[in-house]
mmCIF file of C-alpha atoms and ligand atoms in Angstrom:
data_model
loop_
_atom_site.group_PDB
_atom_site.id
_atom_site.type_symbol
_atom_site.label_atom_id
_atom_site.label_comp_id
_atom_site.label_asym_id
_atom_site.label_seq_id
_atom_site.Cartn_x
_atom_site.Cartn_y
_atom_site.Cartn_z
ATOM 1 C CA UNK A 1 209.145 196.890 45.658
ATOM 2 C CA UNK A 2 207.013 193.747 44.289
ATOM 3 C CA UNK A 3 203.427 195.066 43.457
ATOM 4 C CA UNK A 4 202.589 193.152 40.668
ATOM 5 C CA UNK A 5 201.861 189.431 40.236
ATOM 6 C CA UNK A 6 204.435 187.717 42.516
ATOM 7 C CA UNK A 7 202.906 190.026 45.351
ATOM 8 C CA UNK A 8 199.607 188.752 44.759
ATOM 9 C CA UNK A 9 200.362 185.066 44.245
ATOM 10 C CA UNK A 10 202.524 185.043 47.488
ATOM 11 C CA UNK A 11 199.707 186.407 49.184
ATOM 12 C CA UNK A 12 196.924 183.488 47.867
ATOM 13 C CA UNK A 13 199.527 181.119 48.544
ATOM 14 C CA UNK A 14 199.598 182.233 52.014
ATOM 15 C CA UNK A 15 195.454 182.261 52.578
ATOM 16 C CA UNK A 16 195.065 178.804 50.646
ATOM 17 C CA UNK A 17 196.538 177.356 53.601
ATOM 18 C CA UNK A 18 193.758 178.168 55.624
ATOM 19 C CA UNK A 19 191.325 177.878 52.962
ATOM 20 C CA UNK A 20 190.938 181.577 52.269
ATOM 21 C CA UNK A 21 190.695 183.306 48.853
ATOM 22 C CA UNK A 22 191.588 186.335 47.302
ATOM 23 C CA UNK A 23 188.267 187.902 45.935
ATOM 24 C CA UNK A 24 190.084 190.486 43.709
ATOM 25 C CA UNK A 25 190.930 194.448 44.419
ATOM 26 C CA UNK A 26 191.338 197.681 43.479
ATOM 27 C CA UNK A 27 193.663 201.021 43.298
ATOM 28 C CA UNK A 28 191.877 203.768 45.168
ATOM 29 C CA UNK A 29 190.917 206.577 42.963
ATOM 30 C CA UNK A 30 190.841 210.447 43.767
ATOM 31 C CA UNK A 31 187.383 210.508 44.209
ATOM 32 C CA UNK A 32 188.133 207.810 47.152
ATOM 33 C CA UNK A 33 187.921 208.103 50.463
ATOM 34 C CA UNK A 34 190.264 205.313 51.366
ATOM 35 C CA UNK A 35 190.931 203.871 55.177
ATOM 36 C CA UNK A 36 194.551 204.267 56.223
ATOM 37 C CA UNK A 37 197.660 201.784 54.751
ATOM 38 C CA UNK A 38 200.171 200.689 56.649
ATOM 39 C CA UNK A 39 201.824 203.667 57.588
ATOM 40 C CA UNK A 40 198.139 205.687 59.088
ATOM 41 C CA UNK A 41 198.770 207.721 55.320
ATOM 42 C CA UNK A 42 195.719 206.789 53.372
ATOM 43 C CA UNK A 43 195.887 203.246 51.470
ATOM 44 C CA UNK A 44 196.478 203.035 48.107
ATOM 45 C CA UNK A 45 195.112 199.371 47.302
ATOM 46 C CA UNK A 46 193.327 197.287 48.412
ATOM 47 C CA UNK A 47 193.090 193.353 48.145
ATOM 48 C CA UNK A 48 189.834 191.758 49.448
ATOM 49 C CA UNK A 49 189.967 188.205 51.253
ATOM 50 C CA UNK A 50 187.499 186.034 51.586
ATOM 51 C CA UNK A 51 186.128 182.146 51.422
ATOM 52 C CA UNK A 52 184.078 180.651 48.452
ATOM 53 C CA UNK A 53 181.708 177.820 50.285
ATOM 54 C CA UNK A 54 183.007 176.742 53.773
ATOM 55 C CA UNK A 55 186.338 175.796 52.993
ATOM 56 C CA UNK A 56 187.964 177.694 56.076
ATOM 57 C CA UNK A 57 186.142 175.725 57.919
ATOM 58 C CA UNK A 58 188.320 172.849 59.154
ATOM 59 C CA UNK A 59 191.181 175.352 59.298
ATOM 60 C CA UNK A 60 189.327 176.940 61.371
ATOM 61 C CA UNK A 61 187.435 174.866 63.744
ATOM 62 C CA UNK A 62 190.764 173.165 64.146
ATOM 63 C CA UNK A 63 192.382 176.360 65.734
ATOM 64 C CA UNK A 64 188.999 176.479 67.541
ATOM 65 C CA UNK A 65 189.640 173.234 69.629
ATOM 66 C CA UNK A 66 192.845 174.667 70.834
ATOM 67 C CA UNK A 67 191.612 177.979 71.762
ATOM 68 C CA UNK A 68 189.624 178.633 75.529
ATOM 69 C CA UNK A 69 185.616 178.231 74.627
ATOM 70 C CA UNK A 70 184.341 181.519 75.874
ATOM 71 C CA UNK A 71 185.952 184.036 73.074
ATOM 72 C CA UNK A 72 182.779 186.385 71.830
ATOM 73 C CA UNK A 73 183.703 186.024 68.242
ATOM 74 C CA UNK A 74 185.958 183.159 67.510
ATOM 75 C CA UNK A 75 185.604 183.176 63.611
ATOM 76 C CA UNK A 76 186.900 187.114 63.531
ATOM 77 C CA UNK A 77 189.467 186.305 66.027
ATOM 78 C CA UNK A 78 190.400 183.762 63.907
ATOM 79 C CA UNK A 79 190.235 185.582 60.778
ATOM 80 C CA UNK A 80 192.263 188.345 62.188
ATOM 81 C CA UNK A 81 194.994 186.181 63.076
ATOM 82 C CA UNK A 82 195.295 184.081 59.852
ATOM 83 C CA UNK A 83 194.953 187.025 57.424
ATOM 84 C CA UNK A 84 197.137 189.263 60.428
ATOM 85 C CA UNK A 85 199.990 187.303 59.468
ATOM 86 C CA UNK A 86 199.524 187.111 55.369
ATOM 87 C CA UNK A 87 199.254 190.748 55.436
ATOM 88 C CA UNK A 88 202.367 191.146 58.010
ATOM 89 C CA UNK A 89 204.672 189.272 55.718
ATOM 90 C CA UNK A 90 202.968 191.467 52.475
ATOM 91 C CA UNK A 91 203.600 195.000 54.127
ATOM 92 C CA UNK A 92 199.611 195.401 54.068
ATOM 93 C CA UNK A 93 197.252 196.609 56.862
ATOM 94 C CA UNK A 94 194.954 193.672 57.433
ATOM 95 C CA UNK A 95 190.931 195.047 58.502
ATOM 96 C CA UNK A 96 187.729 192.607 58.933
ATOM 97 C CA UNK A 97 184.460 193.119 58.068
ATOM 98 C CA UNK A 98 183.089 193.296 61.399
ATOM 99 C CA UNK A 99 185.756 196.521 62.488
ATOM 100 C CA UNK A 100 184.076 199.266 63.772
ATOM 101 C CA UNK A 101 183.290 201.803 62.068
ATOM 102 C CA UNK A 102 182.058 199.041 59.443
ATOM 103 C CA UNK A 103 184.322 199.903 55.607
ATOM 104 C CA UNK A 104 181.898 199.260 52.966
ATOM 105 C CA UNK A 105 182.898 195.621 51.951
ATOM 106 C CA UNK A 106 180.434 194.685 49.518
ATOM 107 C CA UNK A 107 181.300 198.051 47.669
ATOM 108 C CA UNK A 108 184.683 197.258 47.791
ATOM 109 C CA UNK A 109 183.772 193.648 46.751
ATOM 110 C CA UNK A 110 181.420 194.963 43.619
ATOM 111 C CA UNK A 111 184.424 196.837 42.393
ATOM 112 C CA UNK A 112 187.015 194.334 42.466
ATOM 113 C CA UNK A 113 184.739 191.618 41.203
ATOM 114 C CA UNK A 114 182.257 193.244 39.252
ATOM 115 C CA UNK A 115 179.252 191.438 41.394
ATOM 116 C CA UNK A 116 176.083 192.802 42.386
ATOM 117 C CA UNK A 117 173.099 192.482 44.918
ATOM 118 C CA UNK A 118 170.674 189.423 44.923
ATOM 119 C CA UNK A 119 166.909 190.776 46.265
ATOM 120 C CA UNK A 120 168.927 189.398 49.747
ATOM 121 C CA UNK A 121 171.520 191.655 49.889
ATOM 122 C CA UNK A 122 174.135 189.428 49.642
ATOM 123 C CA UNK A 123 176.191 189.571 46.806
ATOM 124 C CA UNK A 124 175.339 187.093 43.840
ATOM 125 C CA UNK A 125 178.732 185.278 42.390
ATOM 126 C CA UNK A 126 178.491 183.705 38.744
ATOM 127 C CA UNK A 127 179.634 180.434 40.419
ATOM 128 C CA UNK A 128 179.425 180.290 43.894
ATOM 129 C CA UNK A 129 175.189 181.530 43.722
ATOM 130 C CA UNK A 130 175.124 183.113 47.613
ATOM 131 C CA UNK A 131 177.399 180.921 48.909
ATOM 132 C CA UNK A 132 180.545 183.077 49.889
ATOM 133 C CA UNK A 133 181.868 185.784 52.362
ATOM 134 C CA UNK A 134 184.600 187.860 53.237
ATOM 135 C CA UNK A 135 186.904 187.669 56.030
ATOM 136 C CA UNK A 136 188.515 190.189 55.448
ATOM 137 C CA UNK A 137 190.980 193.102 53.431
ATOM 138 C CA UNK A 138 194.596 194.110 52.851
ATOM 139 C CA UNK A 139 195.501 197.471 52.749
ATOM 140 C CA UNK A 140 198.469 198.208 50.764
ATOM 141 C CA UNK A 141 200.285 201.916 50.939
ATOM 142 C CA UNK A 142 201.695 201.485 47.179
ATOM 143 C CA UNK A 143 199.586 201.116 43.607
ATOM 144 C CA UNK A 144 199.003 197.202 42.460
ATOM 145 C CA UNK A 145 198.894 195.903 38.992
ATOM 146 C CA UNK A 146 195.498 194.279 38.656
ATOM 147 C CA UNK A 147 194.363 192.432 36.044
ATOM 148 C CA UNK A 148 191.886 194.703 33.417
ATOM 149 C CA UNK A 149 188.735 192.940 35.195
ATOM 150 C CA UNK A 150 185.758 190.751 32.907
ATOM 151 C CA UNK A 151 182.303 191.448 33.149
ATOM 152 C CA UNK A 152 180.231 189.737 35.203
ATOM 153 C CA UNK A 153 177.063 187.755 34.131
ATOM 154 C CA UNK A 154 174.451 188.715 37.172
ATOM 155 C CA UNK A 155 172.694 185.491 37.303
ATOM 156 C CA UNK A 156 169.625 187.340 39.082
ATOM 157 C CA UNK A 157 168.587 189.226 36.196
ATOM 158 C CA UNK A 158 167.725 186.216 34.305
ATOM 159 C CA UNK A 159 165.691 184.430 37.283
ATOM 160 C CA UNK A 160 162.330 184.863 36.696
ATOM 161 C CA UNK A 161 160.615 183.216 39.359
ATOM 162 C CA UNK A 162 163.296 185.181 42.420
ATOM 163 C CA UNK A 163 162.141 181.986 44.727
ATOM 164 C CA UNK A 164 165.000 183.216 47.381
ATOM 165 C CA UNK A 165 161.651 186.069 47.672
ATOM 166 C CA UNK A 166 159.360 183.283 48.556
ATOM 167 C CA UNK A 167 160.627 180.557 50.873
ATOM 168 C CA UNK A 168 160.581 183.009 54.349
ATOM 169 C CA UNK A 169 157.420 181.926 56.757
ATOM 170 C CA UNK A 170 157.373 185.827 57.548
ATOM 171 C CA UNK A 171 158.306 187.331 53.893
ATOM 172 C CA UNK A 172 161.265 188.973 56.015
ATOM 173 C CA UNK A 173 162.895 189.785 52.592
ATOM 174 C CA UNK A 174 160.912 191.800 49.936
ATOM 175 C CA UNK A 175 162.639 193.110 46.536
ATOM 176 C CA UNK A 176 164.359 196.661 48.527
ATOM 177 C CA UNK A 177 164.591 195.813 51.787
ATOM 178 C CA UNK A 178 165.676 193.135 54.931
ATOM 179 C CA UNK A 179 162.772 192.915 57.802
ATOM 180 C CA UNK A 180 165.758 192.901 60.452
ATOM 181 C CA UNK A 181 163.293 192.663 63.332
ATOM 182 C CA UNK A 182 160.845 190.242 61.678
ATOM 183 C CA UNK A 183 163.458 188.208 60.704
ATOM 184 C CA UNK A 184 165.271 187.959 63.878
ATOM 185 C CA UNK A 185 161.829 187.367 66.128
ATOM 186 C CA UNK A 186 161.102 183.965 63.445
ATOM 187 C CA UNK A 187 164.564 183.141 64.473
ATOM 188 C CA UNK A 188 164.372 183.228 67.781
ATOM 189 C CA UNK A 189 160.750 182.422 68.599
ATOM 190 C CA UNK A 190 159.369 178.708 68.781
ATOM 191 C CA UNK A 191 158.826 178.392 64.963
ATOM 192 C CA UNK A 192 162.476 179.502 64.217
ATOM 193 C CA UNK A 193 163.697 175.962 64.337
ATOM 194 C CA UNK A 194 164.081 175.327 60.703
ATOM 195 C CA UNK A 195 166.304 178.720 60.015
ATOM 196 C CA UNK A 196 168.281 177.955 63.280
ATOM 197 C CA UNK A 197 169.224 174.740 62.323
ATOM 198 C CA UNK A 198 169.537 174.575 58.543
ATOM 199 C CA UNK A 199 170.165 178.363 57.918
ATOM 200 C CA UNK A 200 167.989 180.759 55.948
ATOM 201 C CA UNK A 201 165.295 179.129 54.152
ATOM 202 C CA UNK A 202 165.537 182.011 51.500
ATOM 203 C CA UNK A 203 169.146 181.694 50.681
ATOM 204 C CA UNK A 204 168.964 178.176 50.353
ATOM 205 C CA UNK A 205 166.209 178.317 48.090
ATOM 206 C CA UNK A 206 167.943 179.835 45.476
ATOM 207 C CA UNK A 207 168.867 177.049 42.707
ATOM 208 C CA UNK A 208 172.714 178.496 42.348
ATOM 209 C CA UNK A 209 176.422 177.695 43.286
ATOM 210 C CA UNK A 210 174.483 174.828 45.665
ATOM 211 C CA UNK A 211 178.178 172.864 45.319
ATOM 212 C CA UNK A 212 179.531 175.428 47.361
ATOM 213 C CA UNK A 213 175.815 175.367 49.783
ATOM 214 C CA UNK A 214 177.550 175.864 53.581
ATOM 215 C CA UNK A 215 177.053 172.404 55.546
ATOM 216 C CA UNK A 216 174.142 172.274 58.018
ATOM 217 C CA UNK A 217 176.294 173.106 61.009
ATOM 218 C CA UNK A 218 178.069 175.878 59.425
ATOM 219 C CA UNK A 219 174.900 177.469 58.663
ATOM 220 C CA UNK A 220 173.921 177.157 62.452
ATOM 221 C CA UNK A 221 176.691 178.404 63.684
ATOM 222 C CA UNK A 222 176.318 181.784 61.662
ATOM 223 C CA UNK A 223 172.599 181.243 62.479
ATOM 224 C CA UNK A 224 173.171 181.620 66.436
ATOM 225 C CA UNK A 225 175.947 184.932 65.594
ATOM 226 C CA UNK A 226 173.065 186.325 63.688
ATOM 227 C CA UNK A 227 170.254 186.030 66.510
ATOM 228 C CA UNK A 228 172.534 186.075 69.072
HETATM 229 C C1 B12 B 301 175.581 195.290 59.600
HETATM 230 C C2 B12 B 301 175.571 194.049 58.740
HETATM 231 C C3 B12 B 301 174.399 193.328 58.697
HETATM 232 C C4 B12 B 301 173.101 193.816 59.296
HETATM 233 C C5 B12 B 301 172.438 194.725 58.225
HETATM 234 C C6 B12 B 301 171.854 195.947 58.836
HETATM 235 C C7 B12 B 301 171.722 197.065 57.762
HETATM 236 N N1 B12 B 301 170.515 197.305 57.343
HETATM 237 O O1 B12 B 301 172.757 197.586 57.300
HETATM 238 C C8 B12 B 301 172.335 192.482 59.551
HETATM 239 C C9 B12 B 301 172.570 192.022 60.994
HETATM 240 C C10 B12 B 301 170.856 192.512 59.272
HETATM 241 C C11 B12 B 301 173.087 191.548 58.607
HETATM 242 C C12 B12 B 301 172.634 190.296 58.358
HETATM 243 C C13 B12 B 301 173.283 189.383 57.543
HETATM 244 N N2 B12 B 301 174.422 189.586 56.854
HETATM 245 CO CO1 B12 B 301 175.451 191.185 57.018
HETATM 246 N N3 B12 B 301 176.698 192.520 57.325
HETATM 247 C C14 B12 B 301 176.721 193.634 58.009
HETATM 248 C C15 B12 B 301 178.114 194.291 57.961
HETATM 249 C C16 B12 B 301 178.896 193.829 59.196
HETATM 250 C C17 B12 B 301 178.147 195.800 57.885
HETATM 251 C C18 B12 B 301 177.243 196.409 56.791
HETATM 252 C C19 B12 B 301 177.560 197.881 56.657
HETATM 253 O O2 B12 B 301 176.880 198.729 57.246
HETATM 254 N N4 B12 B 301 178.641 198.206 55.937
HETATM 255 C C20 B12 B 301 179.087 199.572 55.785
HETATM 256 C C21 B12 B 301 178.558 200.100 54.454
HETATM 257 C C22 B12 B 301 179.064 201.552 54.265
HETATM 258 O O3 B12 B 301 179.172 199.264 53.468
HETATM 259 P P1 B12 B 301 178.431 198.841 52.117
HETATM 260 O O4 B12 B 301 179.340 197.930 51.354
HETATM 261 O O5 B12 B 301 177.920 200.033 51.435
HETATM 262 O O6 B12 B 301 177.203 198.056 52.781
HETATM 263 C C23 B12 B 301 176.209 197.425 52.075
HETATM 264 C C24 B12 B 301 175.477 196.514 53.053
HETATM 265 O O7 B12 B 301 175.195 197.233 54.233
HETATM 266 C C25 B12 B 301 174.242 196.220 52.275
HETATM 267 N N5 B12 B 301 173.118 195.827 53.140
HETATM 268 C C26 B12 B 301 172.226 196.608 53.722
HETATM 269 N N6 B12 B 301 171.345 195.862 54.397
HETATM 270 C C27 B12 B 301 171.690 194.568 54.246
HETATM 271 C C28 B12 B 301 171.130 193.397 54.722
HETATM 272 C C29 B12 B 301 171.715 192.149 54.405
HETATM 273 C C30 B12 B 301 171.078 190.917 54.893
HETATM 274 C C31 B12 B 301 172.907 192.108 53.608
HETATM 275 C C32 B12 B 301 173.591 190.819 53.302
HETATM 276 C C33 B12 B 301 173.454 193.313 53.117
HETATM 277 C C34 B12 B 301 172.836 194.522 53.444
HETATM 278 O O8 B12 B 301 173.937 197.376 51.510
HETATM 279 C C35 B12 B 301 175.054 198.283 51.586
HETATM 280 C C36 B12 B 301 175.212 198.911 50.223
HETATM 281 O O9 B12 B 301 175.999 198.176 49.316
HETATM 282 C C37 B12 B 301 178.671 193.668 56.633
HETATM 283 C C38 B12 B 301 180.191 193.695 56.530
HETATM 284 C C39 B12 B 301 180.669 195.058 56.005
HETATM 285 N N7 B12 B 301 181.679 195.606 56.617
HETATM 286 O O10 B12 B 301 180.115 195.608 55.068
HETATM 287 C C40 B12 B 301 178.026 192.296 56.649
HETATM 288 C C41 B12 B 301 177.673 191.547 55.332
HETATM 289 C C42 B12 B 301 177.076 192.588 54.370
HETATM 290 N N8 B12 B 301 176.666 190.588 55.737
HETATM 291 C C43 B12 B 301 176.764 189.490 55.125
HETATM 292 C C44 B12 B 301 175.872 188.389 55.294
HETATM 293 C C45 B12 B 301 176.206 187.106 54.530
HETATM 294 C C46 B12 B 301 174.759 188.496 56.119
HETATM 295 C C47 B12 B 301 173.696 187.394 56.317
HETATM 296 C C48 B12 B 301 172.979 187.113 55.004
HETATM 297 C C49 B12 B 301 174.273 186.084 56.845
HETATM 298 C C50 B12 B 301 174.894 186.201 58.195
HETATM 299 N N9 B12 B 301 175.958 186.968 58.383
HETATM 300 O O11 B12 B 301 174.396 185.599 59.082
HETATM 301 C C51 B12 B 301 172.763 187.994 57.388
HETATM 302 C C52 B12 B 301 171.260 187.917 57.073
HETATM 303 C C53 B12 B 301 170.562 187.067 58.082
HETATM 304 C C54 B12 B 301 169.714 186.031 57.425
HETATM 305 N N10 B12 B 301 168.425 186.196 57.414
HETATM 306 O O12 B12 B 301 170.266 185.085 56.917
HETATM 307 C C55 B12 B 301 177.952 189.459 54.192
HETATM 308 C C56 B12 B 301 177.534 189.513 52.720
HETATM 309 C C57 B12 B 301 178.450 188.606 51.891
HETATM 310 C C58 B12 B 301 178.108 188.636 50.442
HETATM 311 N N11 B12 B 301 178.374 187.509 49.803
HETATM 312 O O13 B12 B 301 177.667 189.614 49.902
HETATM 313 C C59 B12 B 301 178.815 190.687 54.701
HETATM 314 C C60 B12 B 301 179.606 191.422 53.618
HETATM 315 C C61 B12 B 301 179.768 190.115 55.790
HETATM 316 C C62 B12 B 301 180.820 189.151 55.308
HETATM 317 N N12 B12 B 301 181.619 188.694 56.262
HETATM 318 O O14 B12 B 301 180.992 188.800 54.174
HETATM 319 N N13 B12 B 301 174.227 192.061 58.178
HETATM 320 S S1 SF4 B 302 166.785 182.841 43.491
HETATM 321 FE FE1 SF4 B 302 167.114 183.994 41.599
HETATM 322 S S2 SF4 B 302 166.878 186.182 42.171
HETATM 323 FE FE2 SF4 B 302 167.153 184.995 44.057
HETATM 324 S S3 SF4 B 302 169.340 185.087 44.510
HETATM 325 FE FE3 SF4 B 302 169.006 183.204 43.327
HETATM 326 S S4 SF4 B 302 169.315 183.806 41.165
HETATM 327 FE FE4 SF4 B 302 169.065 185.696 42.364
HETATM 328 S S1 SF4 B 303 166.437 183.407 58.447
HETATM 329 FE FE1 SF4 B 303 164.346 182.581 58.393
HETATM 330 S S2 SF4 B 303 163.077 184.297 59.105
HETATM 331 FE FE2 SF4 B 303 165.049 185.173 58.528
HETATM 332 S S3 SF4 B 303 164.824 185.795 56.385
HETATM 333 FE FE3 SF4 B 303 165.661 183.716 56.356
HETATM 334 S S4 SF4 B 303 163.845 182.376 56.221
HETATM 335 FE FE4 SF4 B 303 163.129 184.410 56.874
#
């Protein structure tokens, strides 16, 4: 059975087509609780997938165009079918982020990657700033050989001035928690323009990874999922 590197590379081969990623994994420990592999036993590994900037993005609004217009969530539909299909061909269970009951991504995601939380919740990356995501996970019933992983700089312990905490109109985000319902009512309501159009004004105002800063539109369109 291939577990090792040829496994792995076959598998980033297979996302890079659609502009996907592998954002690193893990072998589940004892003290695990792990989701169930491929055969409903309990997974073993698992391999996280996920984009860095919009780079899925053509693949995907590509597939989009051929597809009727009134799916509910066209980006996990498509998600589920490109990473269905890499996972198919790797012996993996494929799960997304948005399956019910939700698996703790960004746990997964600080394990295999060694990031951690920017005052917005979303994980900060040494290179892409806030600008990434995941799509979604492989679940493997057999042991992987990772890499031993490096550490991490976390470029938000070194930012003074945190102005991701200052851009919001209604200070939705403070240093432990997310005003959901503050948040969401800016959004929507008739001042909400700028967030709907351009995205959070909070993530964007942090000075990092801004090569890999989603377009306008891209940010809209997970703008209008968000207040939906
Ligand atoms: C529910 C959810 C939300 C809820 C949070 C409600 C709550 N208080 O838990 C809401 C709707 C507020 C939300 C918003 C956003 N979310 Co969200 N969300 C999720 C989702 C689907 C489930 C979270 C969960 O309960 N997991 C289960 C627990 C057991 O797992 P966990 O790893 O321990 O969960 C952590 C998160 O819940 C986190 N958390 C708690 N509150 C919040 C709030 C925000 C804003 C974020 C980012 C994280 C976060 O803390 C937990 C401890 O580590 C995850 C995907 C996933 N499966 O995790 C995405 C996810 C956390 N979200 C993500 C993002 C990017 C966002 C947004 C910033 C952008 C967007 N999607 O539009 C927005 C914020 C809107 C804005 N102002 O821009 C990304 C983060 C990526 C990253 N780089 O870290 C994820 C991983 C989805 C993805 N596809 O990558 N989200
Ligand atoms: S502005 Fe500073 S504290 Fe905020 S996410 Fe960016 S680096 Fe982290
Ligand atoms: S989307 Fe707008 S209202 Fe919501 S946290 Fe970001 S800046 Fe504030």
């Amino acid at each position: 059975m291939n577990t090792g590197r040829d496994l792995v590379a076959d598998i980033a081969a297979g996302l890079a087509e659609n502009g996907l990623i592998l954002r690193g994994g893990f072998n589940f420990g004892a003290q695990d609780n792990p989701p169930p592999g491929p055969s409903g036993a309990p997974a073993r590994a698992v391999l996280l997938v996920g984009q860095a900037g919009a780079a899925p993005w053509p693949h995907y609004t590509r597939w989009r165009e051929s597809r009727p217009a009134d799916r509910a969530n066209p980006l996990d539909t498509w998600s589920r079918e490109v990473i269905g299909e890499v996972a198919k061909k790797a012996g993996a269970r494929a799960v997304g982020p948005n399956d019910k009951p939700f698996l703790p991504f960004q746990q997964w995601a600080m394990r295999a990657e060694g990031l951690k939380p920017s005052p917005l919740g979303i994980l900060m990356h040494p290179r892409y700033g806030l600008w990434h995501a995941y799509r979604g996970a492989l679940l493997f019933g057999h042991e992987i050989s990772f890499p031993t992983a490096n550490s991490v700089v976390h470029l938000c312990d070194a930012c003074i001035d945190k102005p991701c905490l200052k851009a919001c109109p209604v200070d939705a985000y403070s240093k432990d928690s997310f005003a959901y319902q503050a948040c969401l009512a800016h959004v929507r309501g008739p001042h909400g323009r700028p967030c709907r159009t351009m995205g959070c004004l909070d993530r964007n105002a942090c000075p990092y990874g801004t090569a890999y800063r989603y377009p306008a539109d891209v940010q809209a369109f997970h703008m209008a999922a968000f207040a939906r």
